[in-house]
Short mmCIF file of N, CA, C and O in Angstrom, two decimals:
data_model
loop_
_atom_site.label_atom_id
_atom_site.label_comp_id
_atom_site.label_asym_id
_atom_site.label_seq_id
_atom_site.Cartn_x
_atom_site.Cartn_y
_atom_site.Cartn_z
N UNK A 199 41.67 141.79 42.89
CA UNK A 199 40.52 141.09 43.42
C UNK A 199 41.00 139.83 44.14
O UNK A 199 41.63 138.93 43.58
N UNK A 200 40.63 139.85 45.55
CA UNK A 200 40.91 138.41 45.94
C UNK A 200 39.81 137.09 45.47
O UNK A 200 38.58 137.17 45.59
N UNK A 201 40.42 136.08 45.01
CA UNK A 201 39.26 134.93 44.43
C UNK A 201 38.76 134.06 45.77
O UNK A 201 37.74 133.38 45.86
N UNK A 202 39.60 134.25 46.61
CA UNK A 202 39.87 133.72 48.01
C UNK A 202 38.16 133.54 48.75
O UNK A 202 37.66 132.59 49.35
N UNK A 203 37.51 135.12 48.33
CA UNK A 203 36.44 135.29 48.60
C UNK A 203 35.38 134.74 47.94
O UNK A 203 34.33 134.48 48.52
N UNK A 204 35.60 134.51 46.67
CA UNK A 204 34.57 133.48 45.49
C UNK A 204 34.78 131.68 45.45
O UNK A 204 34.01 130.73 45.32
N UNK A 205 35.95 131.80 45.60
CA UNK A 205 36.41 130.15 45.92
C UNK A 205 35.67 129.56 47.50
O UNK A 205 34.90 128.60 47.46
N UNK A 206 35.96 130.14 48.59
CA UNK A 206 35.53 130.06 50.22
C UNK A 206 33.84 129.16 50.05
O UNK A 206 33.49 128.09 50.56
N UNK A 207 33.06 130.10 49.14
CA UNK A 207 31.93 129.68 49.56
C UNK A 207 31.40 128.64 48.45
O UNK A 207 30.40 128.04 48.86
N UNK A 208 31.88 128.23 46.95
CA UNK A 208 32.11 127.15 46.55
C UNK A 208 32.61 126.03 47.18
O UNK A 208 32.14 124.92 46.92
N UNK A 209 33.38 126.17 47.87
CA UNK A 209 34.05 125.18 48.78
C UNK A 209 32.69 124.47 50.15
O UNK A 209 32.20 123.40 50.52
N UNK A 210 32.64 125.61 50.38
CA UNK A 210 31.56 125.67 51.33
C UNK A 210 29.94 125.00 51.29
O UNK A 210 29.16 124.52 52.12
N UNK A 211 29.95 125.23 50.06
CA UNK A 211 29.02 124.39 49.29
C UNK A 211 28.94 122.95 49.05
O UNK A 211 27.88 122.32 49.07
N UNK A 212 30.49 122.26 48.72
CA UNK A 212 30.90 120.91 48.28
C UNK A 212 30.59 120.55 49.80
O UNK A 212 29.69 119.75 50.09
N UNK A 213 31.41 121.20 50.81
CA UNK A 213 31.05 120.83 52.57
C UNK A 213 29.70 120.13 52.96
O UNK A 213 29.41 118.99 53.33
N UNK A 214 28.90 121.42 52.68
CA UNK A 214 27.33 121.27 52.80
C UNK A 214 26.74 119.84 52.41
O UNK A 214 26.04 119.07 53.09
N UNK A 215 27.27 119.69 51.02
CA UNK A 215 26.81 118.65 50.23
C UNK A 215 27.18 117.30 51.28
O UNK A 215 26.44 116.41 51.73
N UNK A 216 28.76 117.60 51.46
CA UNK A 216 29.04 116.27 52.11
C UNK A 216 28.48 116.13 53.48
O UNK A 216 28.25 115.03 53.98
N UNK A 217 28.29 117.21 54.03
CA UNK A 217 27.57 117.24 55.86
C UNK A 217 26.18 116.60 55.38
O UNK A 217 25.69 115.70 56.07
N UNK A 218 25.54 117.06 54.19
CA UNK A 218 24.08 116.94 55.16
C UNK A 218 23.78 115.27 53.99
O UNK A 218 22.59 114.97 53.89
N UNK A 219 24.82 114.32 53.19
CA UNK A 219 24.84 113.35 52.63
C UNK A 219 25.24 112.22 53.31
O UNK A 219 24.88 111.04 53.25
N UNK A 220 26.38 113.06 54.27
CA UNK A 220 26.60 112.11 55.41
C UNK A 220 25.74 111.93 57.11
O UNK A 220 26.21 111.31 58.07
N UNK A 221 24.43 112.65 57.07
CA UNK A 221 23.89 113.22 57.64
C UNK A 221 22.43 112.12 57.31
O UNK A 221 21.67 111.81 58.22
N UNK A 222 22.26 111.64 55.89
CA UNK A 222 21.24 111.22 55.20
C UNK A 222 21.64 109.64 55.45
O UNK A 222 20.80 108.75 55.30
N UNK A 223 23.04 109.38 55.85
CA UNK A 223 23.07 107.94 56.12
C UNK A 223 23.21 108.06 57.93
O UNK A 223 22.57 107.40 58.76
N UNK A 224 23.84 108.69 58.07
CA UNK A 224 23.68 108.41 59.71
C UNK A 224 22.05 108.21 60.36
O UNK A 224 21.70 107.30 61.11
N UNK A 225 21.14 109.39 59.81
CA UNK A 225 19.98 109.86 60.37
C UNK A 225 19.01 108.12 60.47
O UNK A 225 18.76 107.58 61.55
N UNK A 226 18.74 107.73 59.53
CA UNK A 226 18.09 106.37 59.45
C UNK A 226 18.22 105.39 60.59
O UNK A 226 17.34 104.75 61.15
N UNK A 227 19.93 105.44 60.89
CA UNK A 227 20.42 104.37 61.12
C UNK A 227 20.36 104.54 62.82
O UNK A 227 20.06 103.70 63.67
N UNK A 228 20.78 106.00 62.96
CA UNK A 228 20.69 106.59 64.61
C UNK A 228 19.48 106.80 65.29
O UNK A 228 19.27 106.64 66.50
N UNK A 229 18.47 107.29 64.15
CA UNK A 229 17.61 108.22 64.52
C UNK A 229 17.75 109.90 64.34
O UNK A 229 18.47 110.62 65.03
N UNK A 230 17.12 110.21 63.55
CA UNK A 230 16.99 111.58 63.35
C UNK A 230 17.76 112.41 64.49
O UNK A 230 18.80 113.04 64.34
N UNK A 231 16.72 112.22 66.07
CA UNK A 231 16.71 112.89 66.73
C UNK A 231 18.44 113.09 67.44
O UNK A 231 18.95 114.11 67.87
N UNK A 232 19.04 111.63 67.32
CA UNK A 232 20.24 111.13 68.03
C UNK A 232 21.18 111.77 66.54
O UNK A 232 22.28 111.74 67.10
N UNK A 233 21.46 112.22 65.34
CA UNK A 233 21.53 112.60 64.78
C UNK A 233 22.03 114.37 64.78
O UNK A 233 23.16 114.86 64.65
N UNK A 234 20.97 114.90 64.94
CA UNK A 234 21.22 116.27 65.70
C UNK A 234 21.67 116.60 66.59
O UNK A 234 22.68 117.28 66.46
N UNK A 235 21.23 116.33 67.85
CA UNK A 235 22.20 116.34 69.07
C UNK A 235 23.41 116.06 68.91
O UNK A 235 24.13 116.73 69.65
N UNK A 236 23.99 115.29 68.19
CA UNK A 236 25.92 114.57 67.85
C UNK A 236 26.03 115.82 66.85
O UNK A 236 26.81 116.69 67.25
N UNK A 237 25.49 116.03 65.79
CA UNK A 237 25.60 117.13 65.07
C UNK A 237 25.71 118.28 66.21
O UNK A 237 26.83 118.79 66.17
N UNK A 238 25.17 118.64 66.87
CA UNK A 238 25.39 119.60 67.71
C UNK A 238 26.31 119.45 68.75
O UNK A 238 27.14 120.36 68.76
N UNK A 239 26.41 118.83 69.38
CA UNK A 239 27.61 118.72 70.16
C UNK A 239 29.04 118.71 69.67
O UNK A 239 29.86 119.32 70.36
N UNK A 240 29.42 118.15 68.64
CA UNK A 240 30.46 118.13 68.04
C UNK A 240 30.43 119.61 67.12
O UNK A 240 31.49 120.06 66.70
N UNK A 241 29.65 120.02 66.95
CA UNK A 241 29.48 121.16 66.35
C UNK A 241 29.95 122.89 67.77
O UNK A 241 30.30 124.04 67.47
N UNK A 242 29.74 122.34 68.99
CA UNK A 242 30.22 122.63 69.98
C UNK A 242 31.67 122.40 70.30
O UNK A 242 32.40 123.33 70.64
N UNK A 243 32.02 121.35 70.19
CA UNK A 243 33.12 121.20 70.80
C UNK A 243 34.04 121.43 69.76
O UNK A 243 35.23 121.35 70.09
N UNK A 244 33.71 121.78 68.19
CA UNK A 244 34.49 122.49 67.95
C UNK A 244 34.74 124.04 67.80
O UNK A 244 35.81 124.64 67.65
N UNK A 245 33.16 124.62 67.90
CA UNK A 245 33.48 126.14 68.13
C UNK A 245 33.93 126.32 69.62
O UNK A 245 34.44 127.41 69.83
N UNK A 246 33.85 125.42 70.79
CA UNK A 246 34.40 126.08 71.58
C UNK A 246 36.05 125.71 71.41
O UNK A 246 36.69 126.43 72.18
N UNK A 247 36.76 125.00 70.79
CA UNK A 247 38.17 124.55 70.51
C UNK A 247 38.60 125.97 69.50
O UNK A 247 39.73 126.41 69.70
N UNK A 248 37.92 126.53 68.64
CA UNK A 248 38.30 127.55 68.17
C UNK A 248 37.81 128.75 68.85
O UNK A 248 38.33 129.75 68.33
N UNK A 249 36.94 129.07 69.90
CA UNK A 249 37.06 129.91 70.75
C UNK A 249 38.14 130.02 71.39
O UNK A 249 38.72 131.10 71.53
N UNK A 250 38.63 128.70 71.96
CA UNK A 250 39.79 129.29 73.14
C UNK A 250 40.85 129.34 72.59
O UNK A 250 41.77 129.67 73.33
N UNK A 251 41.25 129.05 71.01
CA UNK A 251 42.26 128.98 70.21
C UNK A 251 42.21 131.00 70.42
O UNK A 251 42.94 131.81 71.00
N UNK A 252 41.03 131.11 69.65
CA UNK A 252 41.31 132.42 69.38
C UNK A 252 41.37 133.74 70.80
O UNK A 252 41.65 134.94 70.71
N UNK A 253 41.06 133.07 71.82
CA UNK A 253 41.32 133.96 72.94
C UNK A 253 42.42 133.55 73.00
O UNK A 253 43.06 134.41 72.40
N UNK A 254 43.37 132.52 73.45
CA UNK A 254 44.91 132.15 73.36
C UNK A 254 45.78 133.39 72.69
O UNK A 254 46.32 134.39 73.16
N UNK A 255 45.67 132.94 71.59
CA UNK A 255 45.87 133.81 70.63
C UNK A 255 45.64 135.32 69.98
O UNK A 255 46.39 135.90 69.19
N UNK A 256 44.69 135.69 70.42
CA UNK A 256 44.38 136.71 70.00
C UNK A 256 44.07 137.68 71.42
O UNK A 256 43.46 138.73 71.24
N UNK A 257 44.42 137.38 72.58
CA UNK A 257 44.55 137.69 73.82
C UNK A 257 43.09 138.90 74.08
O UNK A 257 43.13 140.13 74.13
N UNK A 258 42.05 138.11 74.20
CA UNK A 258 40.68 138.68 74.70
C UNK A 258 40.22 139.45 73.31
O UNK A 258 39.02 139.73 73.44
N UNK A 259 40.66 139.84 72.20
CA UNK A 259 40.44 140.85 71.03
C UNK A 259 39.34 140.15 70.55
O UNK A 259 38.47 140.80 69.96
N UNK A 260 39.13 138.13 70.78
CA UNK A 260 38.13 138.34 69.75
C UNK A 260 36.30 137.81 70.38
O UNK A 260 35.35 137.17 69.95
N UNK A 261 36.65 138.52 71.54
CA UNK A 261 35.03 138.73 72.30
C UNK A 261 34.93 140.24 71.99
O UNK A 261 35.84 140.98 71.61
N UNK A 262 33.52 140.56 72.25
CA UNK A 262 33.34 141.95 71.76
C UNK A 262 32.83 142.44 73.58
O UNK A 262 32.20 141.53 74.12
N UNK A 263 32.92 142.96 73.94
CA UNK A 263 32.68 143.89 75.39
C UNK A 263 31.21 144.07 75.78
O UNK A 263 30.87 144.10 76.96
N UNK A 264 30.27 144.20 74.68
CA UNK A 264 29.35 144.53 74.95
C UNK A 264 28.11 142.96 75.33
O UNK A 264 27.61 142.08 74.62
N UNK A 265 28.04 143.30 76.83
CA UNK A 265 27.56 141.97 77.75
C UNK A 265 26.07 142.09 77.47
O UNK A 265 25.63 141.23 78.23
N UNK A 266 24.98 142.66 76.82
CA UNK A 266 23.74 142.56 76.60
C UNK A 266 23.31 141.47 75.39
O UNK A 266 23.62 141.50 74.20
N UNK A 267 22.38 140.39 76.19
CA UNK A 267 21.48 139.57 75.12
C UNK A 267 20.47 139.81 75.14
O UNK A 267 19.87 140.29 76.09
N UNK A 268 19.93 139.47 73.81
CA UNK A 268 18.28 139.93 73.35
C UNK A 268 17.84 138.23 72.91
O UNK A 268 18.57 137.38 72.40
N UNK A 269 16.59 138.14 73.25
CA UNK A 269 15.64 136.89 73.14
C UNK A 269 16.20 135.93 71.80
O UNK A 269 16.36 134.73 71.57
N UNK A 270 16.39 137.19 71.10
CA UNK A 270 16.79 136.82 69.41
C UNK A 270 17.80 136.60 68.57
O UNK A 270 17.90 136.65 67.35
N UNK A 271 18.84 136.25 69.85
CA UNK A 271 20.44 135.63 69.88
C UNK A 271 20.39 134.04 69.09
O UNK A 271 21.17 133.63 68.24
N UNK A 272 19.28 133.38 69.66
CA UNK A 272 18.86 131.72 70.05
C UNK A 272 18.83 131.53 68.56
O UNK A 272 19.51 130.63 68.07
N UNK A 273 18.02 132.38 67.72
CA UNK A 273 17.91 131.90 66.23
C UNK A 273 18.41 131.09 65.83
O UNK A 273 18.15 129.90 65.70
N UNK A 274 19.60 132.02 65.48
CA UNK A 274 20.67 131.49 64.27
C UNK A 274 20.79 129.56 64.73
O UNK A 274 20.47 128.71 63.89
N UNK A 275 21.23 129.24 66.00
CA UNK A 275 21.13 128.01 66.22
C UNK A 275 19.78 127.30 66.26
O UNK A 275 19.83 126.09 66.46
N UNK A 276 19.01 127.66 66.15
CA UNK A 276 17.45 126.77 66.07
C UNK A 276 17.31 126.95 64.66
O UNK A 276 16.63 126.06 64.15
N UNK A 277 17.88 128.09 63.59
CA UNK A 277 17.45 127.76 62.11
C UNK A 277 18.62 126.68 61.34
O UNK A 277 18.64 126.02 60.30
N UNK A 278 19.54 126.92 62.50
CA UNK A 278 21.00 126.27 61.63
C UNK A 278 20.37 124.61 61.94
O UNK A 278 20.47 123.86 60.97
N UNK A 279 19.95 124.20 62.81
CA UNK A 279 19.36 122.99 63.18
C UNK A 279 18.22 122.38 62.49
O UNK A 279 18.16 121.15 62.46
N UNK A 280 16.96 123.36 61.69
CA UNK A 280 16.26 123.34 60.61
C UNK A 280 17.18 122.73 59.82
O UNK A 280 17.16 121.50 59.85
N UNK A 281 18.01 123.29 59.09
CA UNK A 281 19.17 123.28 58.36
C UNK A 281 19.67 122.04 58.19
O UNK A 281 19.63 121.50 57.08
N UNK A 282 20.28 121.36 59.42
CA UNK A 282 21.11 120.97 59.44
C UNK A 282 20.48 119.57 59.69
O UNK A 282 21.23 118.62 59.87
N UNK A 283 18.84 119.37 59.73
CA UNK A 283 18.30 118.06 59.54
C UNK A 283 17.27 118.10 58.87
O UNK A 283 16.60 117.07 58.84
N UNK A 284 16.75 119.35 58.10
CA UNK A 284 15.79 119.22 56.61
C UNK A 284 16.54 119.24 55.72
O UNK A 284 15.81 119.42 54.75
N UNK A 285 18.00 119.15 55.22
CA UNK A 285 18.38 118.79 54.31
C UNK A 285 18.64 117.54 53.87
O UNK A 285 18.47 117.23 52.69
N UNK A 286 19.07 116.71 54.77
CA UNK A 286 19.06 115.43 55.12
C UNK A 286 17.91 114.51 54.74
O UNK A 286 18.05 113.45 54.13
N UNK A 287 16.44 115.14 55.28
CA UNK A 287 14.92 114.60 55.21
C UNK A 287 14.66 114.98 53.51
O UNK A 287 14.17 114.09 52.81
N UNK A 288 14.92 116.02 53.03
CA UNK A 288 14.76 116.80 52.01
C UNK A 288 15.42 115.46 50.94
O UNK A 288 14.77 114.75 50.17
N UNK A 289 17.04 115.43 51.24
CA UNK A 289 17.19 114.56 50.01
C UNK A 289 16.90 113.46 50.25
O UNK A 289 16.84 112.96 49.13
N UNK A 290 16.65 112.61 51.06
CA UNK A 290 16.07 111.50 51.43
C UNK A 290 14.46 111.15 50.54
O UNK A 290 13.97 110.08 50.17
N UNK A 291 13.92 112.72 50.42
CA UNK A 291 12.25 112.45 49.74
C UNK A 291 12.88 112.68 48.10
O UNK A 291 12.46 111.91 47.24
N UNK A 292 13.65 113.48 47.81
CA UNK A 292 13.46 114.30 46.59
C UNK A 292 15.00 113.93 46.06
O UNK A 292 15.15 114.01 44.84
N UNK A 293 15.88 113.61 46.68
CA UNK A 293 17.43 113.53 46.12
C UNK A 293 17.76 114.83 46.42
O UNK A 293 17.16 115.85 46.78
N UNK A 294 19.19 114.41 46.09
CA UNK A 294 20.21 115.67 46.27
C UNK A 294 20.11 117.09 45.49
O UNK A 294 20.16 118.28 45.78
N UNK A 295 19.94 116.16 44.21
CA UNK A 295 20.51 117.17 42.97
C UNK A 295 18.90 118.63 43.37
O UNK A 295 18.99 119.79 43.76
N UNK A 296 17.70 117.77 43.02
CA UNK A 296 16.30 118.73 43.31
C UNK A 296 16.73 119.22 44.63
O UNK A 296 16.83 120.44 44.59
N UNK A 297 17.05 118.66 45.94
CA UNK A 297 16.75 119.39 47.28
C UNK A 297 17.90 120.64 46.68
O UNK A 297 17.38 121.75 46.74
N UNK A 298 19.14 120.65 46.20
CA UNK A 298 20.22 121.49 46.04
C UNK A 298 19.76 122.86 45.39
O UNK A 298 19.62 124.00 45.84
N UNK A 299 19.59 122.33 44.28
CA UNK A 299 18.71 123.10 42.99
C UNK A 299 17.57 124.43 43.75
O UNK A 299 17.66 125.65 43.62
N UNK A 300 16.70 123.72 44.44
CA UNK A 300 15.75 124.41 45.22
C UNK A 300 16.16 124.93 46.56
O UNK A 300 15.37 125.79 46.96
N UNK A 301 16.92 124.75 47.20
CA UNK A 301 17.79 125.14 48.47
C UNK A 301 18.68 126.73 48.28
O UNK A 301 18.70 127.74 48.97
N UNK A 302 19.50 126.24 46.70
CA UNK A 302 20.51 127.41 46.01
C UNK A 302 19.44 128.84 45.82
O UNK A 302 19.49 129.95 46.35
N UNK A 303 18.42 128.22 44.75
CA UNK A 303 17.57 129.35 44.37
C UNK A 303 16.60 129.60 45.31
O UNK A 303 16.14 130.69 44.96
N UNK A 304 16.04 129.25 46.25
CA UNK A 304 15.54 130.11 47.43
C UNK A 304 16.41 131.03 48.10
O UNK A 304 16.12 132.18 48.44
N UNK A 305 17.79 130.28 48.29
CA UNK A 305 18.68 131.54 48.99
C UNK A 305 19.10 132.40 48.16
O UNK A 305 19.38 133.53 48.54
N UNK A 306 19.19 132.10 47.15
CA UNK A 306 19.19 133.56 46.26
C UNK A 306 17.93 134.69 46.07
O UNK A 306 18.22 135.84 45.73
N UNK A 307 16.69 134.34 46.27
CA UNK A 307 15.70 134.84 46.28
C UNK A 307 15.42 135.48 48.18
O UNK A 307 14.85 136.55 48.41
N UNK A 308 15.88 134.71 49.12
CA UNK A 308 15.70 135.50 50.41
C UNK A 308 17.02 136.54 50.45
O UNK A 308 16.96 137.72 50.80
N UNK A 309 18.00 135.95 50.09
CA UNK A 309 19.14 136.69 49.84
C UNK A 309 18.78 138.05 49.63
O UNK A 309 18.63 138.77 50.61
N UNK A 310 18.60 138.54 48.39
CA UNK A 310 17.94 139.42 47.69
C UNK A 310 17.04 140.54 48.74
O UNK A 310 17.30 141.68 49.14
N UNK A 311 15.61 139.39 49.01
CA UNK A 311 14.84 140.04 49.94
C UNK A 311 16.04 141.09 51.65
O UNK A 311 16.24 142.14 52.26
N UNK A 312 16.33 139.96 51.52
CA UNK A 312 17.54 140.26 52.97
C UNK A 312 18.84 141.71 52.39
O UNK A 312 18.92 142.82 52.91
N UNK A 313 19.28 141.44 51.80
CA UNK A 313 20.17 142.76 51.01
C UNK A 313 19.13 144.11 50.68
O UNK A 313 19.52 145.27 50.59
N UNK A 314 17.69 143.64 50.51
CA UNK A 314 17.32 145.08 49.99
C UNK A 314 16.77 145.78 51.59
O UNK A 314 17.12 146.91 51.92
N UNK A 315 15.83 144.86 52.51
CA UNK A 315 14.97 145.02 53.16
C UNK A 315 15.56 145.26 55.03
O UNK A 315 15.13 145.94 55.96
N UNK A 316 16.70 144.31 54.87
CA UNK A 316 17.72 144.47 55.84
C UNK A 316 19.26 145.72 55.99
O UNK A 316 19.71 146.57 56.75
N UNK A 317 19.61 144.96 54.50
CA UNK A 317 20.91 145.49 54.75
C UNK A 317 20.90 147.31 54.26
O UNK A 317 21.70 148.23 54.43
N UNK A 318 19.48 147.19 53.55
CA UNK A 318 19.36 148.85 52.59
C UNK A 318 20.12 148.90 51.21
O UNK A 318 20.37 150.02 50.77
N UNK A 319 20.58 147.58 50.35
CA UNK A 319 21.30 147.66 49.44
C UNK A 319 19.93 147.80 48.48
O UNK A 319 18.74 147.63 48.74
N UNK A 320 20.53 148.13 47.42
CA UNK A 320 20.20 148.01 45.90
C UNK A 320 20.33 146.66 45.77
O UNK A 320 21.18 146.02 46.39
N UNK A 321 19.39 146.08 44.84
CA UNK A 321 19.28 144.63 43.85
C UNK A 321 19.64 144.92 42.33
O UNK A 321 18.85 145.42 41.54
N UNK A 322 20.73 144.60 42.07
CA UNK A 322 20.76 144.97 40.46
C UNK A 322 19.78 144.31 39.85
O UNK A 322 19.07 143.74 40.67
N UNK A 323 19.38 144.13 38.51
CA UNK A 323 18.47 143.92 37.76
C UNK A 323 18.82 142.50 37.44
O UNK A 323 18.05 141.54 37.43
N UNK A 324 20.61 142.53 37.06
CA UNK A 324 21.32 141.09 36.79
C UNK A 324 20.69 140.08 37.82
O UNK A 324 20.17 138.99 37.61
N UNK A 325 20.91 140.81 39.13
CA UNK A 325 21.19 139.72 40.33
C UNK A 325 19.24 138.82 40.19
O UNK A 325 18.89 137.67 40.43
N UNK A 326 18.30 140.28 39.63
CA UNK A 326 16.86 139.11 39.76
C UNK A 326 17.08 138.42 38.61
O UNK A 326 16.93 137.21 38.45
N UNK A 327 17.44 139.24 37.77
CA UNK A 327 17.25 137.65 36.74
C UNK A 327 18.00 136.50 36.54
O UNK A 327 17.63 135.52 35.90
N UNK A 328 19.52 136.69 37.32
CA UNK A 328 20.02 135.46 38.11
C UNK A 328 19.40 134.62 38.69
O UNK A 328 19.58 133.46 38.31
N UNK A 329 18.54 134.84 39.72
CA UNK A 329 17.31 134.55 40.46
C UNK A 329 16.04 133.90 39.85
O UNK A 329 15.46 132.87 40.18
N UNK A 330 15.75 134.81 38.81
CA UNK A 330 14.47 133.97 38.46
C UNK A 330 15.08 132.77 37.73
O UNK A 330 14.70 131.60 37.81
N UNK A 331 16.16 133.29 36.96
CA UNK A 331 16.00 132.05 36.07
C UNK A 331 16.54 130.36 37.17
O UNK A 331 15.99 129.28 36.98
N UNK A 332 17.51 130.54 38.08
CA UNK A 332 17.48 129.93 39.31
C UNK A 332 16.08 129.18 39.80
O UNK A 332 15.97 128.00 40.14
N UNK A 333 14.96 130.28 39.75
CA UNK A 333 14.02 129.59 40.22
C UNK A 333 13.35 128.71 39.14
O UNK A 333 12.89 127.57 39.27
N UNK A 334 13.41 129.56 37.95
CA UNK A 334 12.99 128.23 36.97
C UNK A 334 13.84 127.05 36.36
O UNK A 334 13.44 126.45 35.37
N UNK A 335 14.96 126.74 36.95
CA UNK A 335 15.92 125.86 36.90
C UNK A 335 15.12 124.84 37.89
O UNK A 335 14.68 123.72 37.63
N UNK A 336 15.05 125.58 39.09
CA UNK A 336 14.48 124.26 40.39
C UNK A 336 12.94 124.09 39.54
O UNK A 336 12.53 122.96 39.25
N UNK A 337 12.20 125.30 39.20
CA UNK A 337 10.84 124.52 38.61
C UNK A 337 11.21 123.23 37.78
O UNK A 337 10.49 122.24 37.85
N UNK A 338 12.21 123.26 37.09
CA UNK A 338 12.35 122.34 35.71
C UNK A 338 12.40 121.05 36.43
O UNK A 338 11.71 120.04 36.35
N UNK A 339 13.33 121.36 37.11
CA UNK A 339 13.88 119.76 37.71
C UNK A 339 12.78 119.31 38.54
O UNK A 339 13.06 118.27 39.15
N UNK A 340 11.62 119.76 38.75
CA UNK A 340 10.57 119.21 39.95
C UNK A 340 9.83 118.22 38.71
O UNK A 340 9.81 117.02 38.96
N UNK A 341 9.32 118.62 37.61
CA UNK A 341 9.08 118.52 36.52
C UNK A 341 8.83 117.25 35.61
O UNK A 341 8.57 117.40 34.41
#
């Protein structure tokens, strides 16, 4: 078993914590709006620095060929932007620990929805009651 894969998104998590904490002092001080945009741009200039790393390198292998966009490309960056300044607003009203708490166990609960309804998987039985009790963890702490 690689742990490589269980460690990555723990890690990923501590990240989160520190992006959107350091995100909760900038936002006040900049402005929300001036806030996002720097979040985004720098958020640019480094996927395009690892774009051309990986065309360099990986000599055209890591674009995919197929040149068709659909309306519903735009998402992922308009929800990552939700994201990436309601967490910020979130612990600012409620703190870290509650916005976290309730952030974790919703994505385990769309998660879920998304694996059965999207991907066609099975939900083990473990994984809901992982879940609920998740959700009654965030109930507690509202509490």
């Amino acid at each position: 078993m690689n742990y490589f894969y269980f460690i990555f998104p723990a890690v990923i998590g501590g990240i989160i914590v520190l992006q959107t904490g350091l995100n909760r002092q900038i936002g006040p001080r900049l402005g929300w709006p001036f806030t996002g945009m720097m979040n985004n741009f720098f958020g640019l200039c480094l996927a395009t620095c690892l774009f051309l790393i990986f065309m360099y390198f990986f000599n055209d292998r890591a674009i995919e060929k197929d040149t068709s966009f659909h309306w519903w490309y735009i998402l992922p960056g308009c929800l990552g932007m939700f994201f990436v300044m309601g967490i910020p607003f979130s612990i600012s009203k409620i703190g870290a620990g509650q916005t976290f708490v309730i952030l974790v166990s919703s994505q385990m609960f769309f998660g879920m929805i998304w694996d059965r309804f999207v991907q066609g998987l099975e939900v083990p039985w473990q994984k809901i009651i992982g879940a609920v009790l998740a959700i009654i963890g965030a109930i507690i702490t509202i509490l």
